PDB file of C-alpha atoms in Angstrom:
ATOM      1  CA  UNK H   9      48.534  29.216  25.838  1.00 49.00           C
ATOM      2  CA  UNK H  10      48.871  28.949  22.090  1.00 55.00           C
ATOM      3  CA  UNK H  11      47.139  25.573  22.005  1.00 58.00           C
ATOM      4  CA  UNK H  12      44.130  26.875  23.948  1.00 57.00           C
ATOM      5  CA  UNK H  13      43.722  29.875  21.649  1.00 62.00           C
ATOM      6  CA  UNK H  14      44.162  27.691  18.585  1.00 70.00           C
ATOM      7  CA  UNK H  15      41.462  25.326  19.887  1.00 77.00           C
ATOM      8  CA  UNK H  16      39.040  28.210  20.408  1.00 79.00           C
ATOM      9  CA  UNK H  17      39.723  29.559  16.933  1.00 83.00           C
ATOM     10  CA  UNK H  18      39.267  26.076  15.490  1.00 86.00           C
ATOM     11  CA  UNK H  19      35.957  25.785  17.318  1.00 87.00           C
ATOM     12  CA  UNK H  20      34.744  29.144  15.996  1.00 90.00           C
ATOM     13  CA  UNK H  21      35.788  28.326  12.427  1.00 92.00           C
ATOM     14  CA  UNK H  22      34.021  24.967  12.664  1.00 91.00           C
ATOM     15  CA  UNK H  23      30.895  26.664  13.974  1.00 94.00           C
ATOM     16  CA  UNK H  24      31.040  29.209  11.159  1.00 94.00           C
ATOM     17  CA  UNK H  25      31.386  26.468   8.521  1.00 95.00           C
ATOM     18  CA  UNK H  26      28.527  24.483  10.087  1.00 95.00           C
ATOM     19  CA  UNK H  27      26.321  27.585  10.075  1.00 94.00           C
ATOM     20  CA  UNK H  28      27.120  28.303   6.429  1.00 93.00           C
ATOM     21  CA  UNK H  29      26.300  24.715   5.404  1.00 93.00           C
ATOM     22  CA  UNK H  30      23.073  24.807   7.412  1.00 92.00           C
ATOM     23  CA  UNK H  31      21.986  28.087   5.790  1.00 90.00           C
ATOM     24  CA  UNK H  32      22.712  26.764   2.287  1.00 89.00           C
ATOM     25  CA  UNK H  33      20.791  23.582   3.082  1.00 87.00           C
ATOM     26  CA  UNK H  34      17.799  25.511   4.385  1.00 85.00           C
ATOM     27  CA  UNK H  35      17.703  27.664   1.246  1.00 81.00           C
ATOM     28  CA  UNK H  36      17.719  24.517  -0.859  1.00 79.00           C
ATOM     29  CA  UNK H  37      14.796  23.113   1.147  1.00 77.00           C
ATOM     30  CA  UNK H  38      12.772  26.336   0.986  1.00 76.00           C
ATOM     31  CA  UNK H  39      10.277  25.120  -1.644  1.00 70.00           C
ATOM     32  CA  UNK H  40       9.908  21.586  -0.302  1.00 67.00           C
ATOM     33  CA  UNK H  41       6.688  20.732   1.528  1.00 68.00           C
ATOM     34  CA  UNK H  42       7.156  18.206   4.289  1.00 62.00           C
ATOM     35  CA  UNK H  43       3.474  17.433   4.774  1.00 68.00           C
ATOM     36  CA  UNK H  44       1.429  15.743   2.069  1.00 63.00           C
ATOM     37  CA  UNK H  45      -2.169  16.806   1.739  1.00 64.00           C
ATOM     38  CA  UNK H  46      -4.908  14.483   0.463  1.00 67.00           C
ATOM     39  CA  UNK H  47      -5.181  16.665  -2.662  1.00 65.00           C
ATOM     40  CA  UNK H  48      -1.501  16.047  -3.415  1.00 68.00           C
ATOM     41  CA  UNK H  49      -1.939  12.314  -2.890  1.00 67.00           C
ATOM     42  CA  UNK H  50      -4.977  12.281  -5.179  1.00 73.00           C
ATOM     43  CA  UNK H  51      -3.099  14.220  -7.842  1.00 81.00           C
ATOM     44  CA  UNK H  52      -0.171  11.826  -7.647  1.00 82.00           C
ATOM     45  CA  UNK H  53      -2.530   8.838  -7.817  1.00 85.00           C
ATOM     46  CA  UNK H  54      -4.244  10.258 -10.902  1.00 89.00           C
ATOM     47  CA  UNK H  55      -0.868  10.804 -12.575  1.00 89.00           C
ATOM     48  CA  UNK H  56       0.220   7.245 -11.798  1.00 91.00           C
ATOM     49  CA  UNK H  57      -3.098   5.848 -13.061  1.00 93.00           C
ATOM     50  CA  UNK H  58      -2.730   7.778 -16.316  1.00 93.00           C
ATOM     51  CA  UNK H  59       0.781   6.434 -16.841  1.00 95.00           C
ATOM     52  CA  UNK H  60      -0.325   2.865 -16.074  1.00 96.00           C
ATOM     53  CA  UNK H  61      -3.211   3.162 -18.548  1.00 96.00           C
ATOM     54  CA  UNK H  62      -0.845   4.486 -21.203  1.00 96.00           C
ATOM     55  CA  UNK H  63       1.548   1.569 -20.624  1.00 95.00           C
ATOM     56  CA  UNK H  64      -1.330  -0.939 -20.813  1.00 96.00           C
ATOM     57  CA  UNK H  65      -2.525   0.579 -24.095  1.00 96.00           C
ATOM     58  CA  UNK H  66       0.970   0.434 -25.575  1.00 96.00           C
ATOM     59  CA  UNK H  67       1.309  -3.190 -24.433  1.00 95.00           C
ATOM     60  CA  UNK H  68      -2.007  -4.107 -26.033  1.00 96.00           C
ATOM     61  CA  UNK H  69      -0.999  -2.374 -29.268  1.00 95.00           C
ATOM     62  CA  UNK H  70       2.243  -4.367 -29.295  1.00 94.00           C
ATOM     63  CA  UNK H  71       0.359  -7.631 -28.767  1.00 94.00           C
ATOM     64  CA  UNK H  72      -2.097  -6.760 -31.551  1.00 94.00           C
ATOM     65  CA  UNK H  73       0.762  -5.848 -33.882  1.00 93.00           C
ATOM     66  CA  UNK H  74       2.554  -9.124 -33.174  1.00 92.00           C
ATOM     67  CA  UNK H  75      -0.670 -11.092 -33.744  1.00 92.00           C
ATOM     68  CA  UNK H  76      -1.189  -9.327 -37.082  1.00 91.00           C
ATOM     69  CA  UNK H  77       2.351 -10.222 -38.156  1.00 89.00           C
ATOM     70  CA  UNK H  78       1.802 -13.860 -37.175  1.00 88.00           C
ATOM     71  CA  UNK H  79      -1.496 -14.002 -39.142  1.00 88.00           C
ATOM     72  CA  UNK H  80       0.156 -12.539 -42.245  1.00 87.00           C
ATOM     73  CA  UNK H  81       3.033 -15.028 -41.990  1.00 80.00           C
ATOM     74  CA  UNK H  82       0.665 -18.027 -42.069  1.00 76.00           C
TER      75      UNK H  82
END
């Protein structure tokens, strides 16, 4: 008898812990959107394009700076 009752209590405690973890996880996911809209994709694309342009400009500035140093050294 004791083993059966202990198993039932174990099952209920496990269920309670699982429920608590699920509720905490759902609260953490409350602000997350699962579907991406075209506006979001466009906004992300614009952000990526801006970063790529900035990197290209910095790269070109570095190349120009190195060329200037080489010209002065000659």
